[in-house]
């Protein structure tokens, strides 16, 4: 595995311009997410610089732009709120430690090569989870949008405080927040191609606050330090260690999902293929360093990545350029950012939350699948009102159970039993002849397709027909995979046949299936010469076994068709 991400200088102009354009978009978003998380604007900026730099340098997606994102900010907000409430003196330090731990989790995921499994979730769960995060982000902006500090209690606390928030509304700040939303929402597409609407909203909102409300006490960011941040010593609390590990796992897993989904989008735009495991290591290093220096957690950002690619970025040099530009801004223009109203940042974050919600699927989920729609709405409700882990865990569990049930029902149809030739099992003339020669005393038991555990009931149900025959031919020619549970069900059927002194023949078992059956049937005295590759030969030998005196049949137990 190559240590450093793909960097070359054959596209230096496109990479430089892509990185510069991505930096312009990243600036207002970093300020917004830093303030929204509760860590402060400086933490958002340093998160954008550090996560972006190290994820670009060591990641596995050439054009990915990494920075604080809406979903990561929602989780970060909960982490800071919970730990600060539990330990006011050390809560913020523990929150940055959680960011470091999340980075370590991501590095482990990548090192263990789990990247390809991270995004293997049903779309209904991913859509519901992301929509729920968008709704949370919108709700958390209610208070700053109305010119007030966020109430305690997160989403539930904010919803309960809505009457009080509306009663104490600050008109000037609400006007600024609404103006920011209006600029982002209604800015003409031609202008958006020239200047990012978020940056325009940030500048316009700040200027309007100084011109229209010079004498109004408006809450602002405050001066941002223009020096390198001090290293944060990892801080743990014995009482909160379990909560910290759970928060770190959630933050790390969400960052993995966010980054790899964005990497897939980047692949589709550049017609390349990312290295998911390497990307997770890069994301982990970025978050580890970010937490170490007081930055909030980040992940692959769709908006920044798409803009970078559209502006000409093709290698990791674009991401490094973006981080360098932001570093210069942080060190040189921190004082200028101090006048930005918090209400303007709330308006930007509100629009981000609205954009995260999967409106396209929400409008038509019920038309695609009622069960899928129920899962999606359930995940949304759990995400917003209960817990992110519970939402994903329960959603994936229910979705998988429904999928397994459906697949098992379909697969059960491929478990067929016949005693004479008919259309349910396709037989060639020679096979039909031998099955008819059996005169109803030979049972052809056919399995087809992957035999997962859900098919075990169908196997058990069909082997009840064993009592009405003298010989059974188990046809496994079209079984590429036989799961453990299905193997045990097949073992029971074979053992029952042997116990009832029925002749047993097994056809077409591949090497894996044959080895498993031999281990399971070691005490059933099933002869080696009862395993066949040719179904016609197995049917012939089954007829000869139950009609040994028939003069026109020749015994052929040593046929080369056996294995």
XYZ file of C-alpha atoms in Angstrom:
563
model
C 0.000 0.000 0.000
C 1.444 3.359 -1.042
C 1.933 5.561 2.030
C 1.201 8.950 0.457
C -1.874 9.751 -1.655
C -1.670 10.149 -5.423
C 0.252 13.360 -6.134
C 1.871 14.465 -9.396
C 2.610 17.852 -10.923
C 1.240 17.278 -14.427
C -2.003 19.044 -13.443
C -0.552 21.677 -11.119
C -2.680 24.551 -12.466
C -5.953 22.619 -12.114
C -5.012 21.342 -8.646
C -4.045 24.812 -7.415
C -7.252 26.384 -8.712
C -9.367 23.511 -7.387
C -7.782 23.816 -3.944
C -8.212 27.603 -3.868
C -11.880 27.341 -4.861
C -12.513 24.641 -2.257
C -10.848 26.841 0.394
C -13.189 29.732 -0.386
C -16.175 27.459 0.206
C -14.595 25.825 3.270
C -14.039 29.093 5.166
C -17.675 29.970 5.968
C -18.571 26.317 6.552
C -15.681 25.812 8.992
C -16.700 28.900 10.959
C -20.328 27.798 10.916
C -19.710 24.234 12.055
C -17.192 25.298 14.686
C -19.702 27.659 16.299
C -22.611 25.223 15.859
C -20.686 22.414 17.592
C -20.059 24.517 20.682
C -16.270 24.281 20.355
C -15.910 27.713 18.766
C -15.000 29.149 15.382
C -11.264 28.545 15.877
C -11.857 24.817 16.419
C -13.855 24.657 13.211
C -11.095 26.388 11.251
C -8.315 24.206 12.673
C -10.431 21.132 12.065
C -10.758 22.145 8.409
C -6.993 22.752 8.105
C -5.723 19.657 9.926
C -8.283 17.052 8.816
C -8.077 18.385 5.274
C -4.274 18.311 5.140
C -3.606 14.867 6.630
C -6.576 13.161 4.960
C -5.387 14.500 1.592
C -1.775 13.524 2.228
C -2.392 9.979 3.495
C -5.875 9.158 2.143
C -6.916 6.949 -0.745
C -9.065 9.315 -2.829
C -7.107 11.735 -4.994
C -9.709 14.524 -5.156
C -11.479 14.172 -1.804
C -11.817 17.338 0.290
C -12.124 16.617 4.014
C -13.358 19.074 6.628
C -16.029 19.441 9.337
C -19.385 18.391 7.858
C -23.014 18.713 8.904
C -23.406 15.096 10.122
C -20.100 15.162 12.014
C -21.022 18.500 13.588
C -24.326 17.111 14.871
C -22.526 14.285 16.676
C -19.770 16.635 17.851
C -22.398 18.947 19.334
C -23.870 16.095 21.377
C -20.407 14.947 22.503
C -19.434 18.417 23.750
C -22.810 19.023 25.404
C -22.847 15.678 27.235
C -19.243 15.759 28.440
C -19.375 19.426 29.428
C -22.537 18.802 31.439
C -20.951 15.806 33.178
C -17.632 17.564 33.876
C -17.689 21.369 33.304
C -13.959 21.737 34.003
C -12.663 18.993 31.689
C -15.610 18.406 29.327
C -14.116 20.238 26.344
C -10.750 18.511 26.755
C -12.505 15.138 26.893
C -14.464 16.050 23.754
C -11.213 16.649 21.847
C -9.949 13.334 23.249
C -13.055 11.694 21.757
C -12.047 13.168 18.371
C -8.597 11.588 18.769
C -10.170 8.252 19.721
C -12.497 8.441 16.708
C -9.404 8.873 14.545
C -7.819 5.793 16.133
C -10.997 3.798 15.421
C -10.868 4.880 11.774
C -7.196 3.884 11.494
C -8.085 0.458 12.920
C -10.973 0.091 10.450
C -8.599 0.821 7.583
C -5.767 -1.362 8.916
C -8.169 -4.297 9.347
C -9.361 -3.697 5.750
C -12.978 -3.109 6.727
C -13.497 -0.289 4.240
C -15.639 -2.268 1.815
C -18.059 -3.205 4.614
C -18.606 0.292 6.026
C -21.142 1.462 3.466
C -22.893 -1.904 3.031
C -26.150 -0.622 4.482
C -29.613 -0.457 2.899
C -30.333 2.894 1.277
C -33.483 3.266 3.367
C -31.317 3.290 6.514
C -28.688 5.650 5.077
C -31.400 8.011 3.784
C -33.286 8.009 7.086
C -30.084 8.500 9.080
C -28.880 11.430 6.972
C -32.348 13.022 6.912
C -32.537 12.668 10.690
C -29.151 14.385 11.056
C -30.349 17.180 8.768
C -33.457 17.666 10.903
C -31.330 17.769 14.077
C -29.052 20.415 12.545
C -32.079 22.527 11.584
C -33.650 22.260 15.048
C -30.396 23.182 16.791
C -30.280 26.452 14.814
C -33.661 27.668 16.101
C -32.199 29.514 19.096
C -29.262 31.292 17.367
C -31.537 32.026 14.390
C -33.832 33.899 16.802
C -30.883 35.670 18.428
C -30.544 33.619 21.613
C -28.218 31.092 23.196
C -29.053 27.437 22.612
C -31.028 25.903 25.501
C -29.760 22.833 27.320
C -31.094 19.421 26.391
C -30.215 19.279 22.697
C -33.080 18.576 20.306
C -35.690 17.815 22.971
C -34.647 20.827 25.051
C -34.850 23.103 22.012
C -38.288 21.830 21.004
C -39.587 22.326 24.539
C -38.151 25.857 24.631
C -39.711 27.039 21.342
C -42.491 29.120 23.035
C -39.896 30.884 25.196
C -37.559 31.410 22.216
C -40.363 32.971 20.168
C -41.304 35.213 23.103
C -37.740 36.558 23.402
C -36.952 36.906 19.694
C -34.229 39.409 18.752
C -35.490 41.022 15.516
C -32.132 42.331 14.302
C -30.391 38.951 14.518
C -33.358 37.119 13.021
C -33.306 39.519 10.058
C -29.592 38.794 9.537
C -30.134 35.025 9.746
C -33.067 35.178 7.330
C -31.002 37.303 4.944
C -28.226 34.678 4.941
C -30.725 31.917 4.128
C -32.340 34.025 1.380
C -28.970 34.777 -0.260
C -27.966 31.107 -0.330
C -31.408 29.950 -1.471
C -32.248 32.516 -4.136
C -28.847 33.553 -5.500
C -28.966 33.143 -9.316
C -27.076 30.160 -10.699
C -24.882 32.438 -12.822
C -23.662 34.254 -9.726
C -23.157 30.981 -7.802
C -20.678 29.870 -10.464
C -18.594 32.966 -9.734
C -18.815 33.260 -5.950
C -19.924 30.660 -3.366
C -23.306 31.702 -1.894
C -22.173 30.812 1.646
C -19.231 33.215 1.411
C -21.450 35.925 -0.054
C -23.983 35.401 2.752
C -21.188 35.631 5.329
C -19.819 38.885 3.934
C -23.219 40.473 3.239
C -24.591 39.531 6.654
C -21.549 40.966 8.441
C -21.656 44.228 6.453
C -25.410 44.627 7.004
C -24.995 44.094 10.742
C -22.462 46.933 10.892
C -24.412 49.299 8.629
C -28.037 48.686 9.629
C -27.601 47.827 13.315
C -24.569 49.790 14.572
C -26.115 50.437 17.984
C -27.695 47.001 18.511
C -25.947 44.496 20.767
C -25.520 41.649 18.297
C -23.811 38.429 19.330
C -20.641 37.927 17.270
C -17.897 35.314 16.927
C -15.278 37.341 18.744
C -11.579 37.529 17.990
C -9.966 34.326 16.722
C -6.359 33.650 17.868
C -3.879 34.145 15.012
C -1.312 31.674 16.306
C -0.856 27.938 16.164
C -3.055 26.119 18.691
C -1.572 24.467 21.738
C -1.417 20.687 21.862
C -4.320 19.159 23.802
C -3.326 16.517 26.297
C -5.634 13.469 26.074
C -8.013 13.712 29.024
C -10.053 10.833 30.393
C -12.591 10.549 33.170
C -13.166 7.167 34.777
C -16.849 8.016 35.235
C -17.279 8.954 31.575
C -14.930 6.444 29.917
C -17.758 4.255 28.576
C -19.579 7.282 27.145
C -16.342 8.487 25.539
C -15.713 5.140 23.848
C -19.290 4.978 22.528
C -19.126 8.581 21.276
C -15.765 7.913 19.617
C -17.141 4.799 17.895
C -20.169 6.727 16.618
C -18.042 9.651 15.444
C -15.519 7.337 13.802
C -18.122 5.195 12.051
C -20.090 8.219 10.836
C -16.869 9.742 9.518
C -16.118 6.503 7.653
C -19.567 6.432 6.064
C -19.492 10.145 5.215
C -16.013 9.934 3.666
C -16.523 6.741 1.654
C -19.882 7.855 0.260
C -18.211 11.083 -0.893
C -15.298 9.076 -2.312
C -17.804 7.129 -4.412
C -19.197 10.410 -5.756
C -15.648 11.556 -6.566
C -15.021 8.282 -8.434
C -18.124 8.803 -10.570
C -17.018 12.331 -11.501
C -13.368 11.513 -12.255
C -13.825 7.934 -13.493
C -11.251 6.666 -11.032
C -11.365 4.166 -8.173
C -10.460 5.067 -4.597
C -8.744 2.851 -2.016
C -11.319 2.680 0.777
C -9.006 1.166 3.408
C -6.279 3.709 2.741
C -8.885 6.471 2.845
C -10.008 5.392 6.298
C -6.412 5.509 7.534
C -6.022 9.017 6.115
C -9.299 10.159 7.695
C -8.218 8.635 11.002
C -4.858 10.419 10.970
C -6.605 13.697 10.130
C -9.041 13.408 13.037
C -6.325 12.213 15.428
C -4.173 15.285 14.682
C -7.200 17.598 14.664
C -8.285 16.486 18.133
C -4.692 16.723 19.348
C -4.628 20.436 18.458
C -8.173 21.397 19.461
C -9.937 20.979 16.127
C -13.343 19.372 15.678
C -13.862 16.141 13.760
C -14.240 16.093 9.999
C -14.884 13.787 7.049
C -15.140 13.836 3.286
C -17.297 16.815 2.275
C -19.460 16.399 -0.812
C -19.757 20.108 -1.639
C -16.021 20.818 -1.351
C -15.094 17.655 -3.280
C -17.447 18.359 -6.180
C -16.305 22.009 -6.423
C -12.670 20.909 -6.330
C -13.201 18.485 -9.212
C -15.250 20.953 -11.241
C -12.519 23.584 -10.801
C -9.853 21.226 -12.166
C -8.515 19.334 -9.131
C -7.298 15.821 -9.982
C -4.685 14.879 -7.377
C -4.206 15.222 -3.625
C -2.242 18.401 -4.324
C -5.602 20.183 -4.559
C -6.526 19.153 -1.016
C -3.105 20.182 0.290
C -3.441 23.542 -1.460
C -6.837 24.098 0.126
C -5.427 23.359 3.600
C -2.519 25.748 2.970
C -4.823 28.577 1.866
C -7.015 28.108 4.956
C -3.918 28.102 7.175
C -2.856 31.470 5.775
C -6.370 32.842 6.345
C -6.488 31.578 9.929
C -3.084 33.035 10.804
C -3.559 36.298 8.954
C -7.238 37.202 9.093
C -8.468 35.826 12.391
C -9.222 39.296 13.755
C -11.437 40.155 10.775
C -13.644 37.127 11.471
C -14.425 38.399 14.953
C -17.201 40.717 13.681
C -19.217 37.952 12.002
C -22.670 37.689 13.650
C -23.590 34.289 15.092
C -27.052 34.653 13.550
C -25.524 34.685 10.058
C -23.703 31.426 10.796
C -26.995 29.982 12.107
C -28.662 30.875 8.802
C -25.889 29.124 6.855
C -26.095 26.038 9.085
C -29.892 25.985 8.784
C -29.613 25.814 4.986
C -26.990 23.053 5.274
C -29.374 21.042 7.441
C -32.188 21.480 4.942
C -29.885 20.301 2.135
C -28.801 17.184 4.072
C -32.411 15.956 4.269
C -33.059 13.485 1.456
C -36.120 15.244 0.042
C -36.005 13.319 -3.236
C -36.424 9.921 -1.555
C -38.769 11.246 1.134
C -41.270 12.274 -1.536
C -41.381 8.895 -3.259
C -40.281 6.285 -0.704
C -43.870 5.090 -0.172
C -44.249 4.575 -3.920
C -41.130 2.409 -4.090
C -41.808 0.255 -1.003
C -44.149 0.665 1.959
C -41.835 -1.415 4.169
C -38.835 0.605 3.029
C -40.665 3.840 3.760
C -41.581 2.638 7.265
C -37.934 1.741 7.928
C -36.759 5.135 6.690
C -39.287 7.112 8.771
C -38.493 4.935 11.789
C -34.761 5.626 11.428
C -35.491 9.364 11.137
C -37.566 9.307 14.341
C -34.939 7.300 16.241
C -32.123 9.533 14.999
C -33.867 12.750 16.026
C -35.539 11.658 19.257
C -33.510 8.747 20.648
C -29.948 7.920 19.608
C -27.818 7.689 16.474
C -26.472 4.197 17.255
C -29.951 2.901 18.052
C -31.253 4.390 14.802
C -28.635 2.711 12.599
C -28.556 -0.556 14.551
C -32.322 -1.060 14.656
C -32.747 0.152 11.073
C -30.091 -2.219 9.680
C -31.436 -5.123 11.765
C -35.046 -4.710 10.582
C -34.033 -4.061 6.974
C -31.831 -7.164 6.922
C -34.506 -9.328 8.543
C -37.044 -8.241 5.926
C -34.521 -8.836 3.138
C -33.592 -12.284 4.456
C -37.275 -13.185 4.799
C -37.934 -12.141 1.209
C -34.855 -13.921 -0.151
C -35.661 -17.046 1.862
C -39.205 -17.107 0.488
C -37.882 -16.839 -3.057
C -35.126 -19.388 -2.435
C -37.564 -21.831 -0.810
C -39.240 -22.200 -4.198
C -36.045 -23.796 -5.489
C -36.363 -26.671 -2.988
C -38.309 -29.215 -5.044
C -39.269 -32.852 -4.551
C -40.632 -35.212 -7.255
C -41.117 -38.971 -7.672
C -41.906 -38.960 -11.384
C -40.875 -36.785 -14.310
C -42.817 -33.511 -14.547
C -42.130 -29.879 -15.489
C -41.040 -28.676 -12.034
C -37.531 -30.104 -12.541
C -35.921 -30.113 -15.977
C -34.703 -33.645 -16.811
C -33.119 -35.047 -19.958
C -34.702 -38.143 -21.582
C -32.231 -40.538 -19.911
C -32.951 -39.068 -16.465
C -36.721 -39.213 -17.059
C -36.408 -42.872 -18.052
C -34.633 -43.871 -14.843
C -36.944 -41.818 -12.619
C -39.988 -43.454 -14.261
C -38.324 -46.869 -13.836
C -38.431 -46.147 -10.117
C -42.216 -46.462 -10.246
C -42.755 -43.744 -7.622
C -40.359 -45.354 -5.126
C -37.445 -42.964 -5.918
C -37.546 -39.398 -4.568
C -35.560 -36.696 -6.400
C -34.834 -33.947 -3.873
C -33.444 -30.908 -5.729
C -31.860 -27.791 -4.209
C -30.926 -24.806 -6.379
C -29.092 -21.549 -5.692
C -27.325 -20.352 -2.523
C -28.740 -22.170 0.493
C -28.782 -19.538 3.263
C -30.128 -20.205 6.746
C -33.611 -18.983 5.832
C -34.036 -21.971 3.472
C -33.610 -24.516 6.291
C -37.359 -24.555 7.004
C -38.141 -25.381 3.390
C -35.661 -28.277 3.451
C -37.154 -29.598 6.692
C -40.672 -29.213 5.331
C -39.926 -31.127 2.127
C -38.054 -34.026 3.722
C -41.330 -35.175 5.293
C -41.922 -36.960 1.963
C -39.086 -39.370 2.791
C -41.460 -41.873 4.392
C -43.134 -42.705 1.050
C -40.058 -43.818 -0.906
C -37.261 -46.400 -0.934
C -34.409 -44.271 -2.353
C -33.581 -40.570 -2.310
C -31.375 -38.671 -4.737
C -30.259 -35.330 -3.282
C -29.437 -33.083 -6.246
C -26.967 -30.291 -5.317
C -25.629 -29.550 -8.808
C -26.933 -25.958 -8.769
C -25.937 -25.129 -5.189
C -22.862 -22.828 -5.207
C -23.019 -22.269 -1.449
C -24.483 -24.318 1.394
C -24.669 -22.396 4.679
C -24.218 -23.983 8.090
C -27.918 -23.880 9.017
C -28.989 -25.284 5.638
C -26.241 -27.948 5.970
C -27.666 -29.049 9.304
C -31.187 -29.224 7.831
C -29.863 -31.327 4.940
C -27.946 -33.491 7.416
C -31.184 -34.169 9.324
C -32.944 -35.160 6.106
C -30.126 -37.554 5.120
C -29.846 -39.051 8.616
C -33.610 -39.630 8.747
C -33.446 -41.401 5.390
C -30.536 -43.615 6.552
C -32.309 -44.422 9.831
C -35.410 -45.479 7.858
C -33.151 -47.708 5.719
C -33.676 -45.676 2.580
C -30.975 -45.672 -0.120
C -29.268 -42.245 -0.250
C -27.446 -40.747 -3.272
C -25.890 -37.246 -3.399
C -25.314 -35.557 -6.759
C -23.200 -32.566 -7.762
C -21.856 -31.440 -4.373
C -18.930 -29.055 -4.847
C -15.755 -29.598 -2.836
C -16.756 -27.256 0.010
C -20.213 -28.792 0.316
C -18.862 -32.350 0.052
C -16.298 -31.759 2.816
C -18.945 -30.225 5.084
C -21.441 -33.058 4.521
C -18.792 -35.712 5.114
C -17.902 -34.108 8.449
C -21.563 -33.860 9.471
C -22.416 -37.384 8.276
C -19.339 -39.110 9.683
C -21.477 -41.262 11.985
C -24.258 -41.973 9.477
C -22.378 -44.692 7.567
C -22.977 -43.029 4.203
C -20.655 -44.834 1.739
C -18.132 -42.848 -0.274
C -19.539 -44.284 -3.517
C -22.858 -42.519 -2.908
C -21.434 -39.161 -4.072
C -21.992 -38.560 -7.798
C -21.408 -35.847 -10.407
C -23.921 -37.259 -12.932
C -27.622 -37.172 -11.995
C -28.604 -39.822 -14.582
C -26.039 -42.240 -13.150
C -27.304 -41.629 -9.606
C -30.900 -42.285 -10.712
C -29.823 -45.463 -12.529
C -27.953 -46.767 -9.502
C -30.900 -45.929 -7.228
C -33.194 -48.006 -9.462
C -30.734 -50.910 -9.444
C -30.450 -50.644 -5.665
C -34.209 -51.068 -5.050
C -34.847 -53.471 -7.974
C -31.779 -55.764 -7.790
C -33.507 -58.717 -9.587
C -34.517 -56.756 -12.686
C -32.973 -58.667 -15.677
C -32.651 -55.685 -18.025
C -30.662 -53.481 -15.637
C -26.917 -53.788 -15.321
C -25.275 -52.995 -12.024
C -22.817 -50.168 -12.502
C -21.712 -49.126 -9.032
C -18.116 -48.431 -10.126
C -19.090 -45.940 -12.857
C -16.492 -43.206 -13.539
C -19.324 -40.682 -13.061
C -18.954 -41.121 -9.287
C -16.476 -39.148 -7.239
